[in-house]
PDB file of C-alpha atoms in Angstrom:
ATOM      1  CA  MET A   1      -0.017  -0.627  -0.019  1.00  0.00           C
ATOM      2  CA  THR A   2       1.545   3.407  -0.617  1.00  0.00           C
ATOM      3  CA  SER A   3       1.335   5.744   2.370  1.00  0.00           C
ATOM      4  CA  ILE A   4       2.713   8.516   0.631  1.00  0.00           C
ATOM      5  CA  HIS A   5       1.718   9.915  -2.723  1.00  0.00           C
ATOM      6  CA  VAL A   6       3.891  12.802  -4.279  1.00  0.00           C
ATOM      7  CA  THR A   7       3.124  14.205  -7.494  1.00  0.00           C
ATOM      8  CA  GLY A   8       5.403  17.907  -8.685  1.00  0.00           C
ATOM      9  CA  LEU A   9       6.175  18.955  -5.608  1.00  0.00           C
ATOM     10  CA  ARG A  10       7.849  22.503  -5.859  1.00  0.00           C
ATOM     11  CA  VAL A  11       8.388  23.738  -2.862  1.00  0.00           C
ATOM     12  CA  ARG A  12      10.475  27.829  -3.163  1.00  0.00           C
ATOM     13  CA  HIS A  13      12.483  29.887  -0.662  1.00  0.00           C
ATOM     14  CA  ARG A  14      12.671  33.178  -1.314  1.00  0.00           C
ATOM     15  CA  ARG A  15      14.384  32.827  -4.593  1.00  0.00           C
ATOM     16  CA  ARG A  16      15.529  29.528  -4.372  1.00  0.00           C
ATOM     17  CA  LEU A  17      13.654  26.366  -5.393  1.00  0.00           C
ATOM     18  CA  ALA A  18      14.384  24.030  -2.351  1.00  0.00           C
ATOM     19  CA  LEU A  19      12.085  21.315  -3.839  1.00  0.00           C
ATOM     20  CA  ASP A  20      11.488  20.987  -7.832  1.00  0.00           C
ATOM     21  CA  SER A  21       9.079  19.095  -9.917  1.00  0.00           C
ATOM     22  CA  VAL A  22       9.436  15.880  -7.375  1.00  0.00           C
ATOM     23  CA  ASP A  23       7.829  12.717  -7.845  1.00  0.00           C
ATOM     24  CA  LEU A  24       7.631  10.049  -5.146  1.00  0.00           C
ATOM     25  CA  ASP A  25       6.000   7.065  -3.512  1.00  0.00           C
ATOM     26  CA  LEU A  26       6.454   5.693  -0.599  1.00  0.00           C
ATOM     27  CA  GLY A  27       4.588   2.663   1.131  1.00  0.00           C
ATOM     28  CA  THR A  28       5.452   0.509   4.250  1.00  0.00           C
ATOM     29  CA  GLY A  29       9.216   0.132   4.894  1.00  0.00           C
ATOM     30  CA  VAL A  30      11.695   1.925   6.533  1.00  0.00           C
ATOM     31  CA  HIS A  31      12.971   4.813   3.433  1.00  0.00           C
ATOM     32  CA  GLY A  32      16.383   6.894   3.782  1.00  0.00           C
ATOM     33  CA  LEU A  33      16.428   9.792   2.644  1.00  0.00           C
ATOM     34  CA  LEU A  34      19.818  11.288   1.725  1.00  0.00           C
ATOM     35  CA  GLY A  35      21.797  13.987  -0.092  1.00  0.00           C
ATOM     36  CA  PRO A  36      23.711  17.028   0.586  1.00  0.00           C
ATOM     37  CA  ASN A  37      23.051  20.554   2.396  1.00  0.00           C
ATOM     38  CA  GLY A  38      20.495  22.084   0.773  1.00  0.00           C
ATOM     39  CA  ALA A  39      19.193  19.591  -0.863  1.00  0.00           C
ATOM     40  CA  GLY A  40      15.909  19.788   0.064  1.00  0.00           C
ATOM     41  CA  LYS A  41      15.688  16.508   2.301  1.00  0.00           C
ATOM     42  CA  THR A  42      14.139  19.092   5.684  1.00  0.00           C
ATOM     43  CA  SER A  43      12.035  20.903   2.976  1.00  0.00           C
ATOM     44  CA  LEU A  44      10.298  17.320   1.850  1.00  0.00           C
ATOM     45  CA  ILE A  45       9.879  16.335   5.204  1.00  0.00           C
ATOM     46  CA  ARG A  46       8.271  19.432   6.454  1.00  0.00           C
ATOM     47  CA  VAL A  47       5.694  19.192   3.598  1.00  0.00           C
ATOM     48  CA  LEU A  48       4.851  15.511   4.194  1.00  0.00           C
ATOM     49  CA  ALA A  49       4.936  16.629   7.876  1.00  0.00           C
ATOM     50  CA  THR A  50       2.035  19.243   7.125  1.00  0.00           C
ATOM     51  CA  VAL A  51       3.642  22.483   8.681  1.00  0.00           C
ATOM     52  CA  ALA A  52       4.710  23.856   5.663  1.00  0.00           C
ATOM     53  CA  ARG A  53       2.765  24.073   2.524  1.00  0.00           C
ATOM     54  CA  PRO A  54       4.309  23.430  -1.704  1.00  0.00           C
ATOM     55  CA  ASP A  55       4.093  25.847  -3.909  1.00  0.00           C
ATOM     56  CA  ALA A  56       2.993  23.854  -6.566  1.00  0.00           C
ATOM     57  CA  GLY A  57       2.407  19.725  -7.108  1.00  0.00           C
ATOM     58  CA  ARG A  58      -0.229  17.396  -5.090  1.00  0.00           C
ATOM     59  CA  VAL A  59       1.034  15.429  -1.300  1.00  0.00           C
ATOM     60  CA  GLU A  60      -1.365  12.811  -0.223  1.00  0.00           C
ATOM     61  CA  LEU A  61      -0.877  10.710   2.864  1.00  0.00           C
ATOM     62  CA  LEU A  62      -2.738   7.816   3.407  1.00  0.00           C
ATOM     63  CA  GLY A  63      -5.229   8.384   0.910  1.00  0.00           C
ATOM     64  CA  ALA A  64      -6.144  12.194   1.723  1.00  0.00           C
ATOM     65  CA  ASP A  65      -5.177  15.057   0.016  1.00  0.00           C
ATOM     66  CA  VAL A  66      -3.294  17.442   2.558  1.00  0.00           C
ATOM     67  CA  ALA A  67      -4.290  20.812   0.932  1.00  0.00           C
ATOM     68  CA  ASP A  68      -7.997  20.058   2.150  1.00  0.00           C
ATOM     69  CA  PRO A  69      -8.126  21.032   5.706  1.00  0.00           C
ATOM     70  CA  ARG A  70     -10.161  18.103   6.561  1.00  0.00           C
ATOM     71  CA  GLY A  71      -7.620  15.681   5.381  1.00  0.00           C
ATOM     72  CA  ARG A  72      -5.150  17.208   6.886  1.00  0.00           C
ATOM     73  CA  ALA A  73      -6.288  17.349  10.266  1.00  0.00           C
ATOM     74  CA  GLY A  74      -6.997  13.353   9.593  1.00  0.00           C
ATOM     75  CA  VAL A  75      -3.582  12.577   8.465  1.00  0.00           C
ATOM     76  CA  ARG A  76      -1.742  14.452  11.367  1.00  0.00           C
ATOM     77  CA  ARG A  77      -3.460  12.204  14.116  1.00  0.00           C
ATOM     78  CA  ARG A  78      -1.836   9.510  11.796  1.00  0.00           C
ATOM     79  CA  LEU A  79       1.609  11.062  11.966  1.00  0.00           C
ATOM     80  CA  GLY A  80       4.486  11.591  13.793  1.00  0.00           C
ATOM     81  CA  TYR A  81       6.849  13.848  13.586  1.00  0.00           C
ATOM     82  CA  LEU A  82      10.803  14.803  14.510  1.00  0.00           C
ATOM     83  CA  PRO A  83      11.616  17.352  13.456  1.00  0.00           C
ATOM     84  CA  GLN A  84      15.930  19.031  13.588  1.00  0.00           C
ATOM     85  CA  GLU A  85      14.898  21.004  16.191  1.00  0.00           C
ATOM     86  CA  PHE A  86      11.930  20.590  18.157  1.00  0.00           C
ATOM     87  CA  GLY A  87      10.390  23.030  20.975  1.00  0.00           C
ATOM     88  CA  TYR A  88       9.826  21.638  24.620  1.00  0.00           C
ATOM     89  CA  TYR A  89       8.595  22.966  28.315  1.00  0.00           C
ATOM     90  CA  PRO A  90      11.642  22.570  29.814  1.00  0.00           C
ATOM     91  CA  GLY A  91       9.767  22.064  33.139  1.00  0.00           C
ATOM     92  CA  PHE A  92       8.115  18.909  31.847  1.00  0.00           C
ATOM     93  CA  THR A  93       9.515  16.155  32.863  1.00  0.00           C
ATOM     94  CA  VAL A  94       9.898  13.516  29.847  1.00  0.00           C
ATOM     95  CA  ARG A  95       6.256  12.064  31.218  1.00  0.00           C
ATOM     96  CA  GLU A  96       5.041  15.024  30.901  1.00  0.00           C
ATOM     97  CA  PHE A  97       5.636  16.423  27.803  1.00  0.00           C
ATOM     98  CA  VAL A  98       5.120  12.908  25.962  1.00  0.00           C
ATOM     99  CA  ALA A  99       1.907  12.720  27.520  1.00  0.00           C
ATOM    100  CA  TYR A 100       1.604  16.502  26.539  1.00  0.00           C
ATOM    101  CA  MET A 101       2.171  15.601  22.420  1.00  0.00           C
ATOM    102  CA  ALA A 102      -0.282  12.298  23.170  1.00  0.00           C
ATOM    103  CA  TRP A 103      -3.190  14.713  24.049  1.00  0.00           C
ATOM    104  CA  LEU A 104      -2.123  17.334  21.191  1.00  0.00           C
ATOM    105  CA  LYS A 105      -2.591  13.476  19.063  1.00  0.00           C
ATOM    106  CA  GLU A 106      -5.823  13.235  20.476  1.00  0.00           C
ATOM    107  CA  ILE A 107      -5.030   9.645  21.987  1.00  0.00           C
ATOM    108  CA  PRO A 108      -8.182   9.150  24.325  1.00  0.00           C
ATOM    109  CA  ALA A 109      -7.273   9.686  27.696  1.00  0.00           C
ATOM    110  CA  ASP A 110      -7.447   6.581  29.575  1.00  0.00           C
ATOM    111  CA  ARG A 111      -5.078   5.352  26.887  1.00  0.00           C
ATOM    112  CA  VAL A 112      -2.214   8.059  27.611  1.00  0.00           C
ATOM    113  CA  PRO A 113      -0.512   6.597  30.628  1.00  0.00           C
ATOM    114  CA  ALA A 114      -0.062   3.279  28.639  1.00  0.00           C
ATOM    115  CA  ALA A 115       1.047   4.924  25.587  1.00  0.00           C
ATOM    116  CA  VAL A 116       3.828   6.986  27.011  1.00  0.00           C
ATOM    117  CA  ALA A 117       5.515   4.481  29.308  1.00  0.00           C
ATOM    118  CA  ARG A 118       5.378   2.239  25.740  1.00  0.00           C
ATOM    119  CA  ALA A 119       7.105   5.105  23.641  1.00  0.00           C
ATOM    120  CA  VAL A 120       9.219   6.372  27.025  1.00  0.00           C
ATOM    121  CA  ALA A 121      10.491   2.029  27.373  1.00  0.00           C
ATOM    122  CA  ARG A 122      11.316   1.820  23.421  1.00  0.00           C
ATOM    123  CA  VAL A 123      13.627   5.049  23.548  1.00  0.00           C
ATOM    124  CA  GLY A 124      15.721   3.672  26.710  1.00  0.00           C
ATOM    125  CA  LEU A 125      14.089   6.527  29.081  1.00  0.00           C
ATOM    126  CA  ALA A 126      11.704   4.039  31.332  1.00  0.00           C
ATOM    127  CA  ASP A 127      14.350   5.386  34.351  1.00  0.00           C
ATOM    128  CA  ARG A 128      14.407   8.761  33.269  1.00  0.00           C
ATOM    129  CA  ALA A 129      10.640   8.941  33.114  1.00  0.00           C
ATOM    130  CA  ASP A 130      10.182  11.741  35.921  1.00  0.00           C
ATOM    131  CA  ALA A 131      13.302  13.764  35.389  1.00  0.00           C
ATOM    132  CA  LYS A 132      12.710  17.300  33.685  1.00  0.00           C
ATOM    133  CA  VAL A 133      13.414  17.544  30.396  1.00  0.00           C
ATOM    134  CA  ARG A 134      16.121  20.726  31.210  1.00  0.00           C
ATOM    135  CA  THR A 135      18.117  18.206  33.008  1.00  0.00           C
ATOM    136  CA  LEU A 136      18.791  15.184  30.463  1.00  0.00           C
ATOM    137  CA  SER A 137      22.278  15.428  27.520  1.00  0.00           C
ATOM    138  CA  GLY A 138      21.524  16.345  24.384  1.00  0.00           C
ATOM    139  CA  GLY A 139      20.832  12.348  23.451  1.00  0.00           C
ATOM    140  CA  MET A 140      18.511  12.388  25.784  1.00  0.00           C
ATOM    141  CA  VAL A 141      16.864  15.464  24.595  1.00  0.00           C
ATOM    142  CA  ARG A 142      16.954  13.584  21.301  1.00  0.00           C
ATOM    143  CA  ARG A 143      15.736  10.770  22.371  1.00  0.00           C
ATOM    144  CA  VAL A 144      12.452  12.041  24.024  1.00  0.00           C
ATOM    145  CA  GLY A 145      12.030  13.686  20.422  1.00  0.00           C
ATOM    146  CA  ILE A 146      11.515  10.600  19.409  1.00  0.00           C
ATOM    147  CA  ALA A 147       9.694   9.151  22.052  1.00  0.00           C
ATOM    148  CA  GLN A 148       6.943  11.740  21.806  1.00  0.00           C
ATOM    149  CA  ALA A 149       6.934  11.340  17.750  1.00  0.00           C
ATOM    150  CA  VAL A 150       6.220   7.106  18.098  1.00  0.00           C
ATOM    151  CA  VAL A 151       3.693   7.689  20.895  1.00  0.00           C
ATOM    152  CA  ASN A 152       0.464   7.374  18.750  1.00  0.00           C
ATOM    153  CA  ASP A 153       1.660   4.150  16.967  1.00  0.00           C
ATOM    154  CA  PRO A 154       1.908   6.234  13.654  1.00  0.00           C
ATOM    155  CA  GLU A 155       0.966   4.942  10.103  1.00  0.00           C
ATOM    156  CA  VAL A 156       3.619   7.710   9.031  1.00  0.00           C
ATOM    157  CA  LEU A 157       6.677   8.697  10.754  1.00  0.00           C
ATOM    158  CA  LEU A 158       8.908  10.940   9.654  1.00  0.00           C
ATOM    159  CA  LEU A 159      12.175  12.161  11.179  1.00  0.00           C
ATOM    160  CA  ASP A 160      15.359  15.078  10.166  1.00  0.00           C
ATOM    161  CA  GLU A 161      18.179  13.802  11.378  1.00  0.00           C
ATOM    162  CA  PRO A 162      17.029  11.440  14.073  1.00  0.00           C
ATOM    163  CA  THR A 163      20.216   9.865  15.517  1.00  0.00           C
ATOM    164  CA  ALA A 164      22.169  13.339  15.720  1.00  0.00           C
ATOM    165  CA  GLY A 165      23.573  13.491  19.605  1.00  0.00           C
ATOM    166  CA  LEU A 166      23.280   9.325  20.191  1.00  0.00           C
ATOM    167  CA  ASP A 167      26.600   7.604  20.804  1.00  0.00           C
ATOM    168  CA  PRO A 168      27.068   4.614  18.771  1.00  0.00           C
ATOM    169  CA  GLU A 169      25.339   2.135  20.988  1.00  0.00           C
ATOM    170  CA  GLN A 170      21.784   4.064  21.068  1.00  0.00           C
ATOM    171  CA  ARG A 171      22.407   4.275  17.177  1.00  0.00           C
ATOM    172  CA  VAL A 172      22.437   0.917  17.209  1.00  0.00           C
ATOM    173  CA  GLU A 173      19.463   0.637  19.395  1.00  0.00           C
ATOM    174  CA  PHE A 174      17.223   3.471  17.452  1.00  0.00           C
ATOM    175  CA  ARG A 175      17.915   1.475  14.303  1.00  0.00           C
ATOM    176  CA  GLU A 176      16.474  -1.691  15.706  1.00  0.00           C
ATOM    177  CA  LEU A 177      13.634   0.461  16.389  1.00  0.00           C
ATOM    178  CA  LEU A 178      13.515   1.661  13.110  1.00  0.00           C
ATOM    179  CA  ARG A 179      13.395  -2.266  11.441  1.00  0.00           C
ATOM    180  CA  GLU A 180      10.312  -2.948  14.176  1.00  0.00           C
ATOM    181  CA  LEU A 181       8.729   0.044  13.199  1.00  0.00           C
ATOM    182  CA  GLY A 182       9.147  -0.180   9.180  1.00  0.00           C
ATOM    183  CA  ALA A 183       7.813  -3.630   9.708  1.00  0.00           C
ATOM    184  CA  SER A 184       4.228  -1.794   9.984  1.00  0.00           C
ATOM    185  CA  ALA A 185       4.107   1.731   8.990  1.00  0.00           C
ATOM    186  CA  THR A 186       5.825   4.054   6.323  1.00  0.00           C
ATOM    187  CA  VAL A 187       8.872   6.017   8.159  1.00  0.00           C
ATOM    188  CA  VAL A 188      11.041   8.570   6.277  1.00  0.00           C
ATOM    189  CA  VAL A 189      14.497   9.489   7.843  1.00  0.00           C
ATOM    190  CA  SER A 190      16.450  12.565   6.843  1.00  0.00           C
ATOM    191  CA  THR A 191      20.315  11.878   7.730  1.00  0.00           C
ATOM    192  CA  HIS A 192      23.432  12.477   6.803  1.00  0.00           C
ATOM    193  CA  LEU A 193      25.005   9.106   7.710  1.00  0.00           C
ATOM    194  CA  VAL A 194      24.830   7.201   5.605  1.00  0.00           C
ATOM    195  CA  GLU A 195      26.219   4.048   7.679  1.00  0.00           C
ATOM    196  CA  ASP A 196      22.685   4.504   9.496  1.00  0.00           C
ATOM    197  CA  VAL A 197      20.490   3.918   6.183  1.00  0.00           C
ATOM    198  CA  ALA A 198      22.574   1.049   5.027  1.00  0.00           C
ATOM    199  CA  ALA A 199      21.970  -0.788   8.632  1.00  0.00           C
ATOM    200  CA  ALA A 200      17.950   0.379   8.888  1.00  0.00           C
ATOM    201  CA  CYS A 201      16.870   1.189   5.919  1.00  0.00           C
ATOM    202  CA  THR A 202      14.585  -0.646   3.035  1.00  0.00           C
ATOM    203  CA  GLU A 203      14.964   2.045   0.493  1.00  0.00           C
ATOM    204  CA  VAL A 204      16.910   5.326   0.082  1.00  0.00           C
ATOM    205  CA  THR A 205      15.957   8.496  -1.912  1.00  0.00           C
ATOM    206  CA  LEU A 206      19.029  10.326  -2.999  1.00  0.00           C
ATOM    207  CA  LEU A 207      18.144  14.257  -2.989  1.00  0.00           C
ATOM    208  CA  GLU A 208      20.790  17.017  -4.704  1.00  0.00           C
ATOM    209  CA  GLY A 209      19.641  20.444  -5.720  1.00  0.00           C
ATOM    210  CA  GLY A 210      16.044  19.998  -5.219  1.00  0.00           C
ATOM    211  CA  ARG A 211      15.539  17.094  -7.374  1.00  0.00           C
ATOM    212  CA  ILE A 212      15.869  13.287  -7.253  1.00  0.00           C
ATOM    213  CA  ALA A 213      19.116  12.172  -8.347  1.00  0.00           C
ATOM    214  CA  TYR A 214      18.731   8.649  -7.129  1.00  0.00           C
ATOM    215  CA  ARG A 215      15.958   5.579  -5.920  1.00  0.00           C
ATOM    216  CA  GLY A 216      16.663   2.038  -4.586  1.00  0.00           C
ATOM    217  CA  THR A 217      17.866  -0.078  -2.008  1.00  0.00           C
ATOM    218  CA  PRO A 218      20.990   0.271   0.142  1.00  0.00           C
ATOM    219  CA  LYS A 219      22.168  -3.069  -1.659  1.00  0.00           C
ATOM    220  CA  SER A 220      21.502  -1.962  -5.176  1.00  0.00           C
ATOM    221  CA  LEU A 221      24.023   1.867  -3.808  1.00  0.00           C
ATOM    222  CA  THR A 222      26.520  -0.365  -2.657  1.00  0.00           C
ATOM    223  CA  ARG A 223      26.633  -2.151  -5.835  1.00  0.00           C
ATOM    224  CA  LEU A 224      26.814   0.816  -7.517  1.00  0.00           C
ATOM    225  CA  GLY A 225      29.985   1.932  -5.245  1.00  0.00           C
ATOM    226  CA  GLU A 226      31.744  -1.271  -5.343  1.00  0.00           C
ATOM    227  CA  SER A 227      31.528  -1.062  -9.037  1.00  0.00           C
ATOM    228  CA  SER A 228      32.428   2.096  -9.207  1.00  0.00           C
ATOM    229  CA  GLY A 229      35.627   3.134  -7.419  1.00  0.00           C
ATOM    230  CA  GLY A 230      35.642   6.389  -5.847  1.00  0.00           C
ATOM    231  CA  PRO A 231      36.485   8.047  -2.503  1.00  0.00           C
ATOM    232  CA  GLY A 232      34.739   6.091   0.318  1.00  0.00           C
ATOM    233  CA  ASP A 233      35.805   4.014   3.557  1.00  0.00           C
ATOM    234  CA  HIS A 234      32.359   1.795   2.700  1.00  0.00           C
ATOM    235  CA  PRO A 235      30.886   0.468  -0.947  1.00  0.00           C
ATOM    236  CA  ILE A 236      27.909   2.392   0.005  1.00  0.00           C
ATOM    237  CA  GLU A 237      29.556   5.888   0.590  1.00  0.00           C
ATOM    238  CA  ARG A 238      31.228   5.786  -2.578  1.00  0.00           C
ATOM    239  CA  GLY A 239      27.878   4.018  -4.343  1.00  0.00           C
ATOM    240  CA  TYR A 240      26.555   7.507  -2.905  1.00  0.00           C
ATOM    241  CA  THR A 241      29.129   9.716  -4.463  1.00  0.00           C
ATOM    242  CA  ALA A 242      28.689   7.864  -7.783  1.00  0.00           C
ATOM    243  CA  ALA A 243      24.997   8.500  -8.002  1.00  0.00           C
ATOM    244  CA  LEU A 244      25.618  12.111  -7.265  1.00  0.00           C
ATOM    245  CA  ARG A 245      28.206  12.838  -9.740  1.00  0.00           C
ATOM    246  CA  ALA A 246      26.276  10.889 -11.910  1.00  0.00           C
ATOM    247  CA  HIS A 247      23.062  13.068 -11.766  1.00  0.00           C
ATOM    248  CA  ARG A 248      25.442  16.109 -11.651  1.00  0.00           C
ATOM    249  CA  THR A 249      27.101  15.464 -15.329  1.00  0.00           C
ATOM    250  CA  ALA A 250      23.145  14.469 -16.316  1.00  0.00           C
ATOM    251  CA  GLU A 251      22.336  17.951 -15.021  1.00  0.00           C
ATOM    252  CA  ARG A 252      24.722  19.374 -17.214  1.00  0.00           C
ATOM    253  CA  ARG A 253      24.250  17.770 -20.164  1.00  0.00           C
ATOM    254  CA  GLU A 254      20.853  18.516 -19.733  1.00  0.00           C
ATOM    255  CA  ALA A 255      21.282  22.681 -19.355  1.00  0.00           C
ATOM    256  CA  LEU A 256      23.545  22.354 -22.208  1.00  0.00           C
ATOM    257  CA  ARG A 257      20.618  21.038 -24.764  1.00  0.00           C
TER     258      ARG A 257
END
């Protein structure tokens, strides 16, 4: 089933075109969103999260057109979203903050305590549930952000740089959580860490200059790297570089026509 259907998506930031005629279909699984700085990853995530509106194109989430206010409201209850930087009330405990986000997502009141406990445990913070958020380390705050994103067991989960601030052990645990979530939901992970994509994702979309430069599986990107012989410590890193270079070459040729 296709949970995310995007056609002709264009997003402009002032004079710069952040996304240019993007077409994308995503279903159940973990989808890695890669690309250099300024490629359009965050712009795409924000549009999918319904916090930013496109300048052109159509976005359907879970069968609803998000341009329709009624459809958008219904979709938001079924979404989970972690932005690069999220706001929180520092005086809240972890439990209180995640419960507040559960209330915003309209989870029935009698289900909130169990949903919060489960979300906090999934990110390894059960022993810090009653700690003030302001007392936590940066990595722990990031895990609180992940907990609020998954508290409603979302059908579409959008994560923008979720492993920022996590140590290697926490990243391994997070990848396991991604694989668990991707078994029944559509998970989109924007990241600079190619190794996270290799370990946890079922599909890769590479953005460059607001356009899709490559789509495939981590294995296919790895095979591209194995045959390219380019720079990088791991075949998937070499594949990433090779795919970007091939796209740039094609773009230059197109511009000269």
